GROMACS .gro file of C-alpha atoms in nm:
model
  336
    1MET     CA    1   3.155  -3.141  -5.642
    2ILE     CA    2   3.038  -3.011  -5.309
    3LYS     CA    3   3.420  -3.018  -5.160
    4ASP     CA    4   3.553  -2.849  -5.463
    5LYS     CA    5   3.310  -2.571  -5.389
    6LYS     CA    6   3.377  -2.524  -5.042
    7LYS     CA    7   3.756  -2.543  -5.125
    8LEU     CA    8   3.703  -2.234  -5.362
    9ALA     CA    9   3.455  -2.052  -5.120
   10ARG     CA   10   3.770  -2.091  -4.843
   11VAL     CA   11   4.010  -1.979  -5.148
   12ILE     CA   12   3.839  -1.680  -5.230
   13ALA     CA   13   3.742  -1.600  -4.854
   14THR     CA   14   4.092  -1.590  -4.779
   15TRP     CA   15   4.202  -1.372  -5.073
   16VAL     CA   16   3.933  -1.143  -4.981
   17VAL     CA   17   4.043  -1.122  -4.614
   18THR     CA   18   4.396  -1.089  -4.712
   19SER     CA   19   4.346  -0.784  -4.970
   20VAL     CA   20   4.138  -0.629  -4.717
   21MET     CA   21   4.423  -0.660  -4.451
   22LEU     CA   22   4.707  -0.546  -4.673
   23SER     CA   23   4.480  -0.255  -4.806
   24VAL     CA   24   4.447  -0.150  -4.442
   25PHE     CA   25   4.814  -0.178  -4.397
   26ILE     CA   26   4.923   0.006  -4.694
   27LEU     CA   27   4.650   0.293  -4.557
   28ASP     CA   28   4.791   0.307  -4.218
   29ILE     CA   29   5.138   0.352  -4.341
   30ILE     CA   30   5.034   0.633  -4.564
   31VAL     CA   31   4.838   0.802  -4.282
   32VAL     CA   32   5.164   0.756  -4.067
   33ALA     CA   33   5.393   0.927  -4.280
   34LEU     CA   34   5.160   1.189  -4.360
   35GLY     CA   35   5.106   1.253  -3.968
   36ASN     CA   36   5.466   1.247  -3.935
   37LYS     CA   37   5.505   1.487  -4.195
   38TYR     CA   38   5.224   1.712  -4.000
   39VAL     CA   39   5.398   1.723  -3.690
   40ASN     CA   40   5.733   1.802  -3.822
   41GLN     CA   41   5.618   2.106  -3.919
   42ILE     CA   42   5.507   2.229  -3.580
   43PRO     CA   43   5.827   2.308  -3.346
   44ILE     CA   44   5.825   2.175  -3.010
   45SER     CA   45   6.091   2.219  -2.762
   46ASN     CA   46   6.191   2.055  -2.446
   47GLU     CA   47   6.050   2.178  -2.134
   48LEU     CA   48   6.300   2.403  -1.936
   49PHE     CA   49   6.055   2.560  -1.674
   50ASP     CA   50   6.170   2.891  -1.719
   51TYR     CA   51   5.857   3.057  -1.843
   52GLU     CA   52   6.009   3.180  -2.120
   53ASN     CA   53   5.669   3.167  -2.343
   54GLY     CA   54   5.447   3.311  -2.039
   55ASP     CA   55   5.276   3.157  -1.757
   56ASP     CA   56   4.966   3.091  -1.923
   57ARG     CA   57   4.981   2.709  -1.993
   58ILE     CA   58   4.795   2.390  -2.009
   59HIS     CA   59   5.010   2.095  -1.875
   60PHE     CA   60   4.899   1.747  -2.062
   61LEU     CA   61   5.058   1.493  -1.801
   62ASN     CA   62   5.201   1.130  -1.925
   63THR     CA   63   4.979   0.904  -1.744
   64ALA     CA   64   4.963   0.647  -2.030
   65ASN     CA   65   4.617   0.635  -2.172
   66SER     CA   66   4.444   0.842  -1.892
   67ASP     CA   67   4.379   1.204  -1.845
   68CYS     CA   68   4.534   1.439  -1.599
   69ILE     CA   69   4.547   1.799  -1.715
   70ILE     CA   70   4.642   2.118  -1.507
   71LEU     CA   71   4.568   2.475  -1.633
   72GLU     CA   72   4.801   2.735  -1.519
   73SER     CA   73   4.768   3.130  -1.547
   74ASN     CA   74   4.901   3.383  -1.374
   75GLY     CA   75   4.996   3.211  -1.084
   76LYS     CA   76   4.666   3.034  -1.054
   77PHE     CA   77   4.615   2.640  -1.079
   78ALA     CA   78   4.323   2.420  -1.186
   79LEU     CA   79   4.325   2.026  -1.188
   80ILE     CA   80   4.109   1.876  -1.477
   81ASP     CA   81   4.117   1.492  -1.417
   82SER     CA   82   4.352   1.318  -1.210
   83GLY     CA   83   4.476   1.005  -1.414
   84GLU     CA   84   4.441   0.676  -1.341
   85GLY     CA   85   4.497   0.563  -0.974
   86ASN     CA   86   4.676   0.259  -0.819
   87GLU     CA   87   4.350   0.065  -0.726
   88ASN     CA   88   4.145   0.023  -1.049
   89PRO     CA   89   3.861  -0.216  -0.976
   90ARG     CA   90   3.868  -0.281  -1.338
   91ARG     CA   91   4.222  -0.361  -1.400
   92LYS     CA   92   4.445  -0.427  -1.111
   93THR     CA   93   4.727  -0.597  -1.275
   94GLU     CA   94   4.681  -0.497  -1.650
   95TYR     CA   95   4.812  -0.147  -1.618
   96LYS     CA   96   5.013   0.059  -1.366
   97GLY     CA   97   4.852   0.341  -1.201
   98TYR     CA   98   4.994   0.731  -1.186
   99ARG     CA   99   4.918   0.822  -0.823
  100ASP     CA  100   5.292   0.900  -0.744
  101GLU     CA  101   5.415   1.074  -1.072
  102VAL     CA  102   5.100   1.299  -1.071
  103ILE     CA  103   5.122   1.414  -0.715
  104SER     CA  104   5.497   1.460  -0.759
  105TYR     CA  105   5.433   1.691  -1.073
  106ILE     CA  106   5.157   1.863  -0.896
  107LYS     CA  107   5.400   1.949  -0.620
  108LYS     CA  108   5.668   2.023  -0.876
  109VAL     CA  109   5.475   2.308  -1.059
  110ALA     CA  110   5.204   2.413  -0.849
  111SER     CA  111   5.355   2.464  -0.494
  112ASP     CA  112   5.373   2.781  -0.316
  113GLU     CA  113   5.718   2.883  -0.111
  114LYS     CA  114   5.566   2.689   0.179
  115GLY     CA  115   5.501   2.347  -0.021
  116PHE     CA  116   5.124   2.407  -0.021
  117VAL     CA  117   4.916   2.360  -0.342
  118ASN     CA  118   4.585   2.522  -0.342
  119PHE     CA  119   4.380   2.458  -0.675
  120GLU     CA  120   4.143   2.737  -0.777
  121PHE     CA  121   3.915   2.467  -0.906
  122ILE     CA  122   3.940   2.060  -0.968
  123LEU     CA  123   3.707   1.905  -1.240
  124GLY     CA  124   3.622   1.544  -1.274
  125THR     CA  125   3.505   1.530  -1.648
  126HIS     CA  126   3.328   1.188  -1.557
  127ILE     CA  127   3.381   0.917  -1.332
  128HIS     CA  128   3.579   0.664  -1.509
  129TYR     CA  129   3.864   0.532  -1.345
  130ASP     CA  130   4.133   0.660  -1.576
  131HIS     CA  131   4.011   1.022  -1.554
  132ALA     CA  132   3.878   1.025  -1.173
  133GLY     CA  133   4.089   0.737  -1.009
  134ASN     CA  134   4.355   0.939  -0.860
  135PHE     CA  135   4.135   1.222  -0.692
  136GLU     CA  136   4.074   1.035  -0.373
  137ALA     CA  137   4.473   0.973  -0.347
  138ILE     CA  138   4.579   1.339  -0.456
  139PHE     CA  139   4.364   1.475  -0.168
  140LYS     CA  140   4.478   1.265   0.092
  141TYR     CA  141   4.825   1.451   0.072
  142GLU     CA  142   4.777   1.709   0.354
  143LYS     CA  143   4.945   1.964   0.160
  144ILE     CA  144   4.707   1.985  -0.155
  145TYR     CA  145   4.401   2.180  -0.095
  146ALA     CA  146   4.115   2.326  -0.370
  147GLU     CA  147   3.873   2.589  -0.337
  148LYS     CA  148   3.598   2.392  -0.494
  149ALA     CA  149   3.547   2.096  -0.674
  150TYR     CA  150   3.328   2.038  -0.993
  151PHE     CA  151   3.154   1.694  -1.011
  152LYS     CA  152   2.854   1.604  -1.190
  153LYS     CA  153   2.663   1.379  -0.969
  154PHE     CA  154   2.660   1.018  -1.084
  155ASN     CA  155   2.377   0.938  -1.270
  156GLU     CA  156   2.288   0.586  -1.319
  157LYS     CA  157   2.039   0.661  -1.581
  158VAL     CA  158   2.339   0.728  -1.804
  159ALA     CA  159   2.573   0.477  -1.676
  160THR     CA  160   2.523   0.144  -1.842
  161GLU     CA  161   2.527  -0.167  -1.581
  162LEU     CA  162   2.880  -0.211  -1.644
  163ASP     CA  163   2.973   0.125  -1.587
  164ALA     CA  164   2.761   0.148  -1.231
  165ASP     CA  165   2.867  -0.175  -1.092
  166ASP     CA  166   3.140  -0.390  -1.274
  167TRP     CA  167   3.357  -0.089  -1.339
  168GLY     CA  168   3.310   0.028  -0.992
  169ASN     CA  169   3.230   0.366  -1.098
  170LYS     CA  170   2.950   0.440  -0.836
  171ALA     CA  171   3.204   0.347  -0.569
  172THR     CA  172   3.467   0.538  -0.716
  173TYR     CA  173   3.257   0.863  -0.724
  174GLU     CA  174   3.137   0.791  -0.350
  175LYS     CA  175   3.520   0.763  -0.250
  176ILE     CA  176   3.614   1.094  -0.413
  177ILE     CA  177   3.314   1.305  -0.244
  178LYS     CA  178   3.417   1.165   0.065
  179ALA     CA  179   3.788   1.257   0.048
  180LEU     CA  180   3.666   1.604  -0.061
  181GLU     CA  181   3.450   1.638   0.214
  182ARG     CA  182   3.710   1.542   0.453
  183LYS     CA  183   3.905   1.822   0.378
  184SER     CA  184   3.592   2.045   0.385
  185ILE     CA  185   3.637   2.116  -0.007
  186PRO     CA  186   3.284   2.238  -0.165
  187VAL     CA  187   3.183   1.994  -0.404
  188ILE     CA  188   2.949   2.206  -0.692
  189SER     CA  189   2.745   1.957  -0.876
  190ASN     CA  190   2.562   2.221  -1.071
  191LEU     CA  191   2.832   2.317  -1.293
  192PRO     CA  192   2.850   2.675  -1.457
  193ASP     CA  193   2.745   2.661  -1.802
  194THR     CA  194   2.872   3.018  -1.921
  195GLU     CA  195   3.213   3.152  -1.947
  196PHE     CA  196   3.410   3.254  -1.655
  197THR     CA  197   3.735   3.379  -1.589
  198PHE     CA  198   4.056   3.194  -1.475
  199GLY     CA  199   4.370   3.399  -1.478
  200ASP     CA  200   4.430   3.533  -1.836
  201PHE     CA  201   4.204   3.252  -1.950
  202THR     CA  202   3.823   3.230  -2.027
  203LEU     CA  203   3.675   2.902  -1.957
  204ARG     CA  204   3.359   2.764  -2.036
  205PHE     CA  205   3.224   2.414  -1.972
  206ILE     CA  206   3.048   2.195  -2.221
  207ASN     CA  207   2.781   1.934  -2.118
  208THR     CA  208   2.708   2.055  -1.780
  209GLU     CA  209   2.371   1.888  -1.779
  210THR     CA  210   2.376   1.525  -1.968
  211PRO     CA  211   2.103   1.548  -2.239
  212LYS     CA  212   1.824   1.276  -2.169
  213GLU     CA  213   1.885   1.159  -2.510
  214VAL     CA  214   2.210   1.016  -2.442
  215TYR     CA  215   2.067   0.816  -2.137
  216GLY     CA  216   2.198   0.444  -2.120
  217LYS     CA  217   2.482   0.535  -2.368
  218GLY     CA  218   2.745   0.481  -2.092
  219GLU     CA  219   2.942   0.727  -1.834
  220ASN     CA  220   3.156   0.871  -2.128
  221ALA     CA  221   2.826   1.043  -2.241
  222SER     CA  222   2.832   1.260  -1.894
  223SER     CA  223   3.166   1.382  -2.051
  224VAL     CA  224   3.222   1.732  -1.948
  225GLY     CA  225   3.425   1.933  -2.204
  226VAL     CA  226   3.597   2.253  -2.150
  227ILE     CA  227   3.687   2.544  -2.400
  228VAL     CA  228   4.003   2.704  -2.303
  229LYS     CA  229   4.039   3.064  -2.471
  230LYS     CA  230   4.320   3.354  -2.453
  231GLY     CA  231   4.322   3.639  -2.701
  232GLU     CA  232   4.295   3.445  -3.043
  233LYS     CA  233   4.351   3.110  -2.963
  234SER     CA  234   4.154   2.844  -2.835
  235ALA     CA  235   4.156   2.487  -2.702
  236PHE     CA  236   3.892   2.248  -2.668
  237LEU     CA  237   3.954   1.953  -2.380
  238ALA     CA  238   3.727   1.676  -2.510
  239ALA     CA  239   3.723   1.443  -2.220
  240ASP     CA  240   3.582   1.125  -2.352
  241PHE     CA  241   3.311   1.306  -2.618
  242THR     CA  242   3.256   1.030  -2.906
  243ASN     CA  243   3.020   1.019  -3.162
  244ASP     CA  244   2.895   0.696  -3.067
  245SER     CA  245   2.757   0.864  -2.750
  246GLY     CA  246   2.615   1.141  -2.919
  247LEU     CA  247   2.807   1.406  -2.777
  248GLU     CA  248   2.990   1.514  -3.084
  249ASP     CA  249   2.668   1.571  -3.290
  250ILE     CA  250   2.476   1.762  -3.000
  251TYR     CA  251   2.801   1.995  -2.931
  252ALA     CA  252   2.995   2.065  -3.235
  253GLU     CA  253   2.866   2.382  -3.344
  254GLU     CA  254   2.852   2.497  -2.973
  255ILE     CA  255   3.221   2.439  -2.947
  256GLY     CA  256   3.305   2.581  -3.277
  257ASP     CA  257   3.667   2.645  -3.438
  258VAL     CA  258   3.964   2.584  -3.209
  259ASP     CA  259   4.312   2.585  -3.292
  260LEU     CA  260   4.427   2.309  -3.023
  261LEU     CA  261   4.218   1.993  -2.990
  262LYS     CA  262   4.273   1.752  -2.681
  263ILE     CA  263   4.131   1.420  -2.851
  264GLY     CA  264   3.832   1.262  -2.708
  265HIS     CA  265   3.815   0.895  -2.549
  266HIS     CA  266   4.228   0.891  -2.598
  267GLY     CA  267   4.159   0.832  -2.993
  268TYR     CA  268   3.933   0.500  -2.941
  269TYR     CA  269   3.654   0.390  -3.127
  270GLY     CA  270   3.391   0.636  -3.173
  271SER     CA  271   3.595   0.970  -3.117
  272SER     CA  272   3.677   1.220  -3.389
  273SER     CA  273   3.449   1.165  -3.627
  274LYS     CA  274   3.480   1.337  -3.959
  275SER     CA  275   3.153   1.586  -3.870
  276PHE     CA  276   3.305   1.675  -3.562
  277LEU     CA  277   3.652   1.745  -3.711
  278LYS     CA  278   3.543   1.946  -4.003
  279VAL     CA  279   3.360   2.193  -3.752
  280LEU     CA  280   3.649   2.211  -3.485
  281ASN     CA  281   3.921   2.247  -3.736
  282PRO     CA  282   4.197   2.228  -3.507
  283GLU     CA  283   4.554   2.274  -3.607
  284ILE     CA  284   4.666   2.074  -3.342
  285THR     CA  285   4.590   1.770  -3.160
  286ILE     CA  286   4.698   1.591  -2.839
  287VAL     CA  287   4.625   1.280  -2.754
  288THR     CA  288   4.646   1.104  -2.386
  289ASN     CA  289   4.754   0.765  -2.518
  290HIS     CA  290   5.028   0.606  -2.744
  291LEU     CA  291   5.003   0.700  -3.082
  292GLY     CA  292   4.988   0.307  -3.172
  293LYS     CA  293   4.687   0.275  -2.955
  294ILE     CA  294   4.452   0.538  -3.172
  295TYR     CA  295   4.223   0.355  -3.371
  296PRO     CA  296   4.279   0.351  -3.739
  297ASN     CA  297   3.983   0.521  -3.843
  298VAL     CA  298   4.026   0.808  -3.587
  299LYS     CA  299   4.403   0.853  -3.746
  300TRP     CA  300   4.284   0.842  -4.065
  301ASN     CA  301   4.025   1.119  -3.976
  302LEU     CA  302   4.293   1.326  -3.787
  303THR     CA  303   4.527   1.315  -4.061
  304MET     CA  304   4.321   1.299  -4.394
  305VAL     CA  305   4.015   1.503  -4.259
  306ALA     CA  306   4.166   1.765  -4.000
  307LYS     CA  307   4.523   1.765  -4.145
  308ALA     CA  308   4.630   1.824  -3.812
  309PRO     CA  309   4.956   1.696  -3.629
  310THR     CA  310   4.898   1.457  -3.360
  311PHE     CA  311   5.135   1.475  -3.051
  312SER     CA  312   5.110   1.198  -2.795
  313THR     CA  313   5.168   1.260  -2.411
  314ALA     CA  314   5.275   0.907  -2.387
  315HIS     CA  315   5.562   0.935  -2.640
  316ARG     CA  316   5.675   1.283  -2.572
  317ASN     CA  317   5.663   1.206  -2.179
  318GLY     CA  318   5.402   1.455  -2.137
  319ILE     CA  319   5.349   1.835  -2.332
  320ILE     CA  320   5.275   2.185  -2.244
  321ALA     CA  321   5.070   2.419  -2.440
  322SER     CA  322   5.149   2.752  -2.394
  323PHE     CA  323   4.956   3.035  -2.481
  324THR     CA  324   5.150   3.338  -2.529
  325ASP     CA  325   5.091   3.725  -2.543
  326ASN     CA  326   5.153   3.709  -2.897
  327ASN     CA  327   4.853   3.487  -2.999
  328GLU     CA  328   5.065   3.176  -3.069
  329ILE     CA  329   5.046   2.846  -2.917
  330LEU     CA  330   5.390   2.680  -2.832
  331LEU     CA  331   5.451   2.338  -2.751
  332SER     CA  332   5.710   2.186  -2.520
  333GLN     CA  333   5.769   1.829  -2.421
  334ASN     CA  334   5.964   1.595  -2.149
  335ILE     CA  335   5.773   1.762  -1.894
  336MET     CA  336   5.764   1.473  -1.639
   0.00000   0.00000   0.00000
């Protein structure tokens, strides 16, 4: 009798698990189909670098599942994050670094007639290696310079033990600061918390001072987001903003409605909550990752709640969002 009950329990458990997995699979197919439909409604051209759509652009580089973004406006350039470097202490053999690709792209789009690059500013949104790991290599290159560098001080009260030690974030931060100091690039740790002008763009940093209520929730809670505006159009570059760190709830209303969202935390667990997307209400979303690596619940929220198309920098080999003088955001792909 006991054996029969155990057998019956196993059968029931198997059917329940199978039913749940089948339901998730079917829902995922529906979400992917709707997502593809939304994407097909937004035209995206191949980038020719002819500036037909103007020179107010956000370049989202293809650095797999890491962030490297270049702002460009009226001949000015700024670098937000650096992509994953080649010496990740956490993932030396698991992932390829993007040092050479990033430096090559920077030279391609931002060099003057003598081959020199001078960024108006650089920003490290936080010190995870997939966002900051390439800065040291970039500024070892003799022809790349920056007027100033925005980096909040690494705060061990925010970081977990993994962040501070096992993942090498503290050491990464110290190497970056030394590399910048060697080139006499001023490092500004007290980030401006009001709007400022960058070419035709108006920019604003979000989470310039990490709230104490997110201490201990990990380095993602230090993330600095960036609002980019031109005319009637705006974007939010969400770095690694997540709901589980508390940043989405804290800053959603302050960010407000945007047209384009660079998805936080590469579409991983904890990002792009329903409440966050309802407030921001983006028309276009860009993920710095492969589409297949977006978590199912995040994919669901983007498609079913925001009803926004999601474009992948990995699948598109980089994306440029051009802000035109006619209050449009036009996308182009294959930039690298």
